[in-house]
Amino acid sequence: MGLNKKTVDDINVKGKRVLCRCDFNVPLIDGKITDENRLVAALPTIKKLISDGGRVILCSHLGKPKGEPLPELSLAPVAKRLSELLGQEVKFAADPEVVGKNAKAAVEAMKDGDVILLENTRYRAEETKNGEAFSKDLASLCDVFVNDAFGTAHRAHCSNVGVTAYVDTSVVGYLMQKEIDFLGNAVENPVRPFVAILGGAKVSSKIPVIENLLDKVDTLIIGGGMAYTFMAAHGEPVGNSLLEEDYKEYALKMEEKAKAKGVDLLIPIDTVIGDDFSNDCNIRVVGRGEIPDGWEGLDIGPKSCELFTDAIKNAKTVVWNGPMGCFEMPNFAKGTEAICETLAEIDGTTIIGGGDSASAVNNLGYGNKMTHISTGGGASLEFLEGKELPGVAAANDK
Ligand code: AMP
């Protein structure tokens, strides 16, 4: 069953007070925004609400002030930059309690199409506990709630879940809708062949994803640090490579489950190894089962790149979570880059999980070649685990 949530296109906000939860959790250095991608990404939903004549009240968290009004985590710089990006004033309501006299007065004075921004929602200790008082405070400001913050969708907080209990209409914005379309619906009802690529450091952190995807995919590719636990499970030496001894048995079980379901489970057939965890260490390429003592696997080898890209090139849906190697070091980024290159060329839907996979794709210059790059690390992983995300569930169904 697909997820079919009401969006900003399904409601009439003319003259209404609209509280819009965004993800303005941007990096700040000395009060300066060093990466404004999240602000730019939020603009389509905000512009839609403005042009429909809504009275737009924006809110977001920033960093982890843990219930304290820390000045260095104020959203004031975001209000200033958003004003420039939108070409109209975004009035900042500087209340340490977020919903205080400034916010109330600003909302009271709003005309259709005006925009205000509330202070960092995590200045309130109840925010991350989904407390009732703050949820009610937020709801008291608005007639309609819009959630466009996917990065926190896997958490039940006041500003994305609690507030919806006290507002009649709760819908999702364009960014959330895109995440639901791809990570939710495309993965749930994929056009086949459907290939999943999993990598990153640990098997243990990806268990629910492996379990969920094995029920859905035609091919499952395992690379990155995770792969050594699979190799070790077959009694192959892995030297100093990442290894989770306790998960060897699990790895074998997953291989059996894949076989029973007719899923092709691929692991690397060669490995780029180093004699130290550094870009300038001595480097060799070895075949499967040939990692010597004192060396560690830091990337998939060229034959594995070929095996994996061959398995991907005719896919119609690909979902990718976790790099193939230590891509942060250029000498061990080739496997991850080979996957990027192939995904950029295929005639199918390419869905990239948030976090490290998203930064790998963006840093290696393939950002605009993918169908969808998720904006949420933890949230995208939980979506791929097949879990219901509280922030998505709280929006009204169509
Ligand atoms: P995760 O957060 O589990 O997706 O892990 C991402 C991290 O895994 C990245 O920082 C990679 O550098 C790291 N990684 C990928 N392959 C390896 C490897 N072979 N050995 C050590 N770390 C790895």
Coordinates of C-alpha atoms and ligand atoms in Angstrom, one line a residue:
M1 CA 0.0 0.0 0.0
G2 CA 1.4 3.4 -1.0
L3 CA 1.5 6.5 1.1
N4 CA -1.0 9.1 -0.1
K5 CA -0.7 12.3 2.0
K6 CA -2.4 15.6 1.5
T7 CA 0.0 18.3 0.2
V8 CA 0.1 22.0 -0.1
D9 CA -1.6 21.6 -3.5
D10 CA -4.7 20.0 -1.9
I11 CA -5.6 22.9 0.5
N12 CA -6.7 26.5 0.3
V13 CA -4.6 28.7 2.6
K14 CA -5.9 32.1 1.5
G15 CA -6.1 34.4 4.6
K16 CA -5.1 31.5 6.8
R17 CA -2.3 31.3 9.3
V18 CA 0.0 28.5 8.1
L19 CA 2.7 27.0 10.4
C20 CA 5.3 25.5 8.1
R21 CA 7.9 23.2 9.7
C22 CA 11.1 23.5 7.6
D23 CA 14.6 22.0 7.9
F24 CA 16.8 25.1 8.5
N25 CA 19.4 23.1 10.4
V26 CA 22.2 24.8 8.5
P27 CA 25.9 24.9 9.4
L28 CA 26.9 28.3 11.0
I29 CA 30.3 29.7 11.6
D30 CA 30.4 32.9 13.6
G31 CA 26.8 33.6 12.7
K32 CA 27.4 33.1 9.0
I33 CA 25.6 30.3 7.1
T34 CA 28.3 28.2 5.3
D35 CA 25.9 26.0 3.3
E36 CA 22.5 27.3 2.3
N37 CA 21.3 24.3 0.4
R38 CA 18.6 23.6 2.9
L39 CA 17.2 27.2 2.7
V40 CA 17.1 27.1 -1.1
A41 CA 15.4 23.6 -1.0
A42 CA 12.7 25.0 1.2
L43 CA 11.8 27.9 -1.1
P44 CA 9.3 26.2 -3.4
T45 CA 6.9 25.3 -0.6
I46 CA 7.3 28.7 1.0
K47 CA 6.7 30.5 -2.3
K48 CA 3.6 28.4 -3.0
L49 CA 2.1 29.3 0.4
I50 CA 2.9 33.0 -0.2
S51 CA 1.4 33.1 -3.7
D52 CA -1.7 31.4 -2.4
G53 CA -2.2 34.2 0.1
G54 CA -1.3 32.3 3.3
R55 CA 0.1 34.0 6.3
V56 CA 3.3 32.0 6.6
I57 CA 4.8 31.2 9.9
L58 CA 8.1 29.3 9.5
C59 CA 9.7 27.2 12.2
S60 CA 12.7 24.9 12.5
H61 CA 15.3 23.5 14.9
L62 CA 19.0 24.4 14.6
G63 CA 21.6 22.3 16.2
K64 CA 21.2 20.9 19.7
P65 CA 20.6 23.7 22.2
K66 CA 19.0 21.1 24.5
G67 CA 16.2 23.3 25.8
E68 CA 18.5 26.3 26.4
P69 CA 18.2 29.6 24.4
L70 CA 21.8 29.6 23.2
P71 CA 22.4 32.8 21.2
E72 CA 24.9 31.0 18.8
L73 CA 22.1 28.7 17.7
S74 CA 19.5 31.4 17.1
L75 CA 17.7 31.3 13.7
A76 CA 18.2 35.1 13.3
P77 CA 20.8 34.7 10.5
V78 CA 18.4 32.4 8.7
A79 CA 15.6 35.0 8.7
K80 CA 18.0 37.5 7.2
R81 CA 19.2 35.2 4.4
L82 CA 15.6 34.0 3.7
S83 CA 14.5 37.6 3.3
E84 CA 17.1 38.0 0.6
L85 CA 16.3 34.7 -1.1
L86 CA 12.6 35.4 -1.1
G87 CA 12.9 39.1 -2.0
Q88 CA 10.6 40.1 0.8
E89 CA 10.9 40.6 4.6
V90 CA 10.9 37.5 6.8
K91 CA 10.2 39.0 10.2
F92 CA 12.1 37.2 13.0
A93 CA 10.2 36.6 16.2
A94 CA 13.0 36.5 18.8
D95 CA 11.3 34.8 21.7
P96 CA 13.5 32.6 23.9
E97 CA 10.4 30.5 24.6
V98 CA 9.7 30.4 20.8
V99 CA 6.0 31.2 21.1
G100 CA 6.2 34.4 23.2
K101 CA 5.0 37.9 23.0
N102 CA 7.0 38.7 19.8
A103 CA 5.7 35.7 17.9
K104 CA 2.1 36.4 19.0
A105 CA 2.2 40.1 18.1
A106 CA 3.9 39.3 14.8
V107 CA 1.2 36.8 13.9
E108 CA -1.5 39.1 14.9
A109 CA -0.2 41.8 12.6
M110 CA 0.3 39.5 9.6
K111 CA -1.3 40.2 6.2
D112 CA -1.9 37.7 3.5
G113 CA 1.4 36.7 1.9
D114 CA 3.6 37.9 4.9
V115 CA 6.3 35.6 6.3
I116 CA 7.7 35.3 9.8
L117 CA 10.2 32.9 11.3
L118 CA 10.0 31.6 14.9
E119 CA 13.1 31.1 17.1
N120 CA 14.9 27.7 17.2
T121 CA 12.2 25.1 18.3
R122 CA 14.8 23.3 20.4
Y123 CA 15.2 26.3 22.7
R124 CA 12.2 24.6 24.4
A125 CA 13.1 21.4 26.3
E126 CA 9.7 19.9 25.5
E127 CA 10.4 20.0 21.7
T128 CA 12.3 16.7 21.5
K129 CA 10.0 15.0 24.1
N130 CA 6.9 15.8 22.1
G131 CA 5.5 17.7 25.1
E132 CA 1.9 18.9 25.2
A133 CA 2.4 22.5 26.3
F134 CA 4.7 23.5 23.5
S135 CA 2.7 21.5 20.9
K136 CA -0.4 23.6 22.0
D137 CA 1.6 26.8 21.9
L138 CA 2.6 26.2 18.3
A139 CA -0.9 25.1 17.3
S140 CA -2.3 28.3 18.9
L141 CA -0.5 30.4 16.3
C142 CA -2.0 28.6 13.2
D143 CA -5.0 27.3 11.3
V144 CA -3.1 24.9 9.1
F145 CA 0.1 23.0 9.5
V146 CA 2.6 22.1 6.8
N147 CA 5.5 19.7 7.4
D148 CA 8.4 20.1 4.9
A149 CA 11.2 18.9 7.2
F150 CA 12.1 15.3 6.1
G151 CA 15.4 15.3 8.2
T152 CA 13.3 15.0 11.4
A153 CA 10.5 12.9 10.1
H154 CA 11.7 9.8 12.0
R155 CA 11.3 11.6 15.3
A156 CA 8.1 12.5 17.1
H157 CA 8.7 16.1 18.2
C158 CA 6.3 18.9 19.1
S159 CA 7.0 20.9 15.9
N160 CA 6.4 18.0 13.5
V161 CA 4.1 15.6 15.3
G162 CA 2.7 17.0 18.6
V163 CA 1.3 20.1 17.0
T164 CA -0.8 18.1 14.5
A165 CA -3.0 16.9 17.3
Y166 CA -4.3 20.4 17.8
V167 CA -4.6 21.6 14.2
D168 CA -7.5 20.4 11.9
T169 CA -5.4 20.4 8.7
S170 CA -1.9 18.9 8.5
V171 CA -0.3 18.4 5.1
V172 CA 3.2 17.9 3.6
G173 CA 5.2 20.3 1.6
Y174 CA 7.0 19.6 -1.7
L175 CA 10.2 18.4 -0.2
M176 CA 8.5 15.9 2.0
Q177 CA 6.3 14.8 -0.9
K178 CA 9.3 14.0 -3.0
E179 CA 10.9 11.9 -0.2
I180 CA 7.6 10.0 0.2
D181 CA 7.4 9.5 -3.6
F182 CA 10.8 8.0 -3.9
L183 CA 11.9 6.5 -0.6
G184 CA 8.4 5.4 0.2
N185 CA 6.4 4.6 -2.8
A186 CA 9.1 3.9 -5.5
V187 CA 10.8 1.4 -3.1
E188 CA 7.5 -0.1 -2.1
N189 CA 6.3 -0.6 -5.7
P190 CA 9.5 -0.6 -7.8
V191 CA 9.7 -0.8 -11.5
R192 CA 11.9 -3.9 -12.1
P193 CA 14.7 -4.9 -12.2
F194 CA 15.2 -3.4 -8.7
V195 CA 18.7 -3.2 -7.4
A196 CA 19.7 -2.1 -3.9
I197 CA 23.3 -1.1 -3.1
L198 CA 24.3 -1.1 0.6
G199 CA 27.7 0.0 1.9
G200 CA 29.1 2.0 4.8
A201 CA 30.9 0.9 7.9
K202 CA 28.8 -1.6 9.8
V203 CA 26.5 -4.5 9.1
S204 CA 24.9 -4.0 12.5
S205 CA 23.5 -0.6 11.7
K206 CA 22.0 -1.8 8.4
I207 CA 20.3 -5.0 9.6
P208 CA 16.7 -3.8 9.3
V209 CA 17.4 -2.3 5.9
I210 CA 18.9 -5.6 4.6
E211 CA 15.9 -7.5 6.0
N212 CA 13.4 -5.2 4.4
L213 CA 15.0 -4.9 1.1
L214 CA 15.6 -8.6 0.7
D215 CA 11.9 -8.9 0.4
K216 CA 11.7 -6.4 -2.4
V217 CA 14.8 -6.4 -4.6
D218 CA 16.0 -8.5 -7.5
T219 CA 19.7 -7.9 -6.6
L220 CA 21.3 -6.8 -3.4
I221 CA 24.9 -5.5 -3.6
I222 CA 27.0 -5.3 -0.4
G223 CA 30.1 -3.2 -0.4
G224 CA 32.0 -0.9 2.0
G225 CA 33.2 -2.0 5.4
M226 CA 30.1 -4.2 5.8
A227 CA 31.4 -6.7 3.2
Y228 CA 34.3 -8.0 5.3
T229 CA 32.0 -9.5 7.8
F230 CA 30.4 -11.5 4.9
M231 CA 33.9 -12.6 3.8
A232 CA 35.0 -13.5 7.3
A233 CA 31.8 -15.6 7.7
H234 CA 33.1 -17.8 4.9
G235 CA 36.4 -18.2 6.7
E236 CA 38.3 -15.8 4.5
P237 CA 41.1 -13.7 6.1
V238 CA 40.3 -10.0 6.3
G239 CA 43.4 -8.7 8.0
N240 CA 42.7 -5.4 9.9
S241 CA 39.6 -4.6 7.9
L242 CA 36.4 -3.6 9.7
L243 CA 34.8 -6.8 11.1
E244 CA 31.9 -7.5 13.3
E245 CA 32.6 -11.0 14.6
D246 CA 29.2 -11.2 16.2
Y247 CA 27.4 -10.7 12.9
K248 CA 29.1 -13.4 10.9
E249 CA 26.3 -15.9 11.4
Y250 CA 23.8 -13.2 10.5
A251 CA 25.6 -12.6 7.3
L252 CA 25.4 -16.3 6.4
K253 CA 21.7 -16.3 7.2
M254 CA 21.1 -13.3 4.9
E255 CA 22.9 -15.1 2.1
E256 CA 20.6 -18.1 2.7
K257 CA 17.5 -15.8 2.8
A258 CA 18.6 -14.2 -0.5
K259 CA 19.0 -17.6 -2.1
A260 CA 15.5 -18.7 -0.9
K261 CA 14.0 -15.6 -2.3
G262 CA 15.8 -15.7 -5.6
V263 CA 17.7 -12.5 -4.9
D264 CA 21.2 -12.1 -6.3
L265 CA 23.4 -11.1 -3.3
L266 CA 26.7 -9.8 -4.5
I267 CA 29.8 -9.1 -2.4
P268 CA 33.2 -7.8 -3.6
I269 CA 35.4 -10.2 -5.5
D270 CA 38.5 -8.1 -5.0
T271 CA 39.6 -5.4 -2.6
V272 CA 41.8 -2.4 -2.5
I273 CA 43.9 -2.8 0.6
G274 CA 46.2 -0.4 2.5
D275 CA 48.8 -1.0 5.2
D276 CA 47.4 1.9 7.2
F277 CA 44.2 3.9 7.5
S278 CA 45.5 6.8 5.5
N279 CA 45.4 8.1 2.0
D280 CA 49.2 7.9 1.6
C281 CA 49.7 4.3 2.9
N282 CA 51.0 1.5 0.7
I283 CA 48.2 0.3 -1.6
R284 CA 47.6 -3.1 -3.3
V285 CA 44.7 -4.8 -5.0
V286 CA 44.0 -8.4 -3.9
G287 CA 41.4 -11.1 -4.9
R288 CA 38.8 -12.5 -2.6
G289 CA 40.2 -14.4 0.4
E290 CA 43.7 -12.8 -0.1
I291 CA 43.8 -9.9 2.4
P292 CA 47.1 -10.4 4.3
D293 CA 47.7 -9.8 8.0
G294 CA 48.6 -6.2 8.7
W295 CA 46.6 -4.8 5.8
E296 CA 43.0 -3.6 5.6
G297 CA 40.3 -3.3 3.0
L298 CA 39.5 0.3 2.2
D299 CA 37.7 0.1 -1.1
I300 CA 36.2 -2.4 -3.6
G301 CA 38.6 -3.5 -6.3
P302 CA 38.3 -3.0 -10.1
K303 CA 36.8 -6.4 -10.8
S304 CA 34.1 -5.8 -8.1
C305 CA 33.4 -2.4 -9.8
E306 CA 32.8 -4.3 -13.0
L307 CA 30.7 -6.9 -11.3
F308 CA 28.6 -4.3 -9.5
T309 CA 28.2 -1.9 -12.4
D310 CA 27.1 -4.8 -14.7
A311 CA 24.5 -5.7 -12.2
I312 CA 23.2 -2.1 -12.1
K313 CA 23.3 -1.0 -15.7
N314 CA 20.0 -2.6 -16.8
A315 CA 18.1 -1.7 -13.6
K316 CA 14.9 0.3 -13.7
T317 CA 15.0 1.2 -10.0
V318 CA 18.2 1.6 -7.9
V319 CA 18.4 2.6 -4.2
W320 CA 21.8 3.2 -2.7
N321 CA 22.7 3.7 0.9
G322 CA 26.4 3.7 2.1
P323 CA 29.7 4.3 0.2
M324 CA 31.7 1.4 -1.3
G325 CA 34.9 2.4 0.5
C326 CA 36.5 5.2 2.5
F327 CA 35.6 7.7 -0.2
E328 CA 36.7 10.6 2.0
M329 CA 40.3 9.6 1.0
P330 CA 40.7 10.1 -2.8
N331 CA 42.8 6.9 -3.2
F332 CA 39.8 4.9 -1.9
A333 CA 37.0 6.7 -3.6
K334 CA 37.1 4.8 -6.9
G335 CA 34.5 2.1 -6.0
T336 CA 32.1 4.8 -4.9
E337 CA 32.8 6.9 -8.0
A338 CA 32.2 3.9 -10.3
I339 CA 28.7 3.4 -8.8
C340 CA 28.0 7.1 -9.2
E341 CA 29.1 7.0 -12.8
T342 CA 26.9 4.0 -13.6
L343 CA 23.9 5.4 -11.8
A344 CA 24.3 8.7 -13.7
E345 CA 24.0 6.8 -17.0
I346 CA 21.2 4.3 -16.4
D347 CA 17.7 4.6 -17.8
G348 CA 15.9 4.2 -14.6
T349 CA 15.0 5.8 -11.2
T350 CA 18.0 6.4 -9.0
I351 CA 17.4 7.0 -5.3
I352 CA 20.2 8.0 -3.0
G353 CA 19.8 7.8 0.8
G354 CA 20.8 10.8 2.9
G355 CA 23.9 11.2 5.0
D356 CA 27.2 9.8 3.6
S357 CA 25.8 8.5 0.3
A358 CA 24.4 11.9 -0.4
S359 CA 27.6 13.7 0.4
A360 CA 29.6 11.1 -1.7
V361 CA 27.4 11.7 -4.7
N362 CA 27.5 15.5 -4.2
N363 CA 31.2 15.7 -3.5
L364 CA 32.1 13.6 -6.5
G365 CA 30.1 15.9 -8.7
Y366 CA 27.1 13.7 -9.6
G367 CA 24.5 15.6 -7.6
N368 CA 22.4 16.7 -10.6
K369 CA 22.5 13.2 -12.3
M370 CA 20.4 11.3 -9.8
T371 CA 16.6 11.1 -9.7
H372 CA 16.4 11.8 -6.0
I373 CA 19.0 12.5 -3.3
S374 CA 17.4 12.3 0.1
T375 CA 17.8 15.2 2.5
G376 CA 17.5 13.1 5.6
G377 CA 20.2 10.6 6.9
G378 CA 18.4 8.8 9.8
A379 CA 15.0 9.4 8.2
S380 CA 15.9 7.9 4.9
L381 CA 17.4 4.8 6.6
E382 CA 14.2 4.3 8.6
F383 CA 12.1 4.6 5.4
L384 CA 14.3 2.0 3.8
E385 CA 13.8 -0.2 6.9
G386 CA 10.1 -0.1 6.0
K387 CA 9.2 1.7 9.2
E388 CA 6.4 4.2 9.5
L389 CA 7.9 7.7 10.1
P390 CA 6.0 9.6 12.7
G391 CA 6.4 12.9 10.8
V392 CA 4.9 11.4 7.7
A393 CA 2.2 9.5 9.5
A394 CA 0.9 12.7 11.2
A395 CA -0.1 14.3 8.0
N396 CA -3.7 13.9 6.7
D397 CA -4.3 11.2 4.2
K398 CA -5.8 12.2 0.8
Ligands
AMP1 P1 27.7 4.5 7.3 O1 27.5 5.7 8.2 O2 27.5 3.2 8.0 O3 27.0 4.5 6.0 O4 29.3 4.5 7.0 C1 29.9 5.5 6.2 C2 31.3 5.4 6.5 O5 31.8 4.1 6.1 C3 32.1 6.4 5.6 O6 32.7 7.3 6.4 C4 33.2 5.5 5.0 O7 34.5 6.1 5.0 C5 33.2 4.2 5.8 N1 33.7 3.1 5.1 C6 33.3 2.6 3.9 N2 34.0 1.5 3.5 C7 34.9 1.3 4.5 C8 36.0 0.4 4.7 N3 36.3 -0.5 3.8 N4 36.7 0.5 5.9 C9 36.4 1.4 6.8 N5 35.4 2.3 6.6 C10 34.7 2.3 5.5

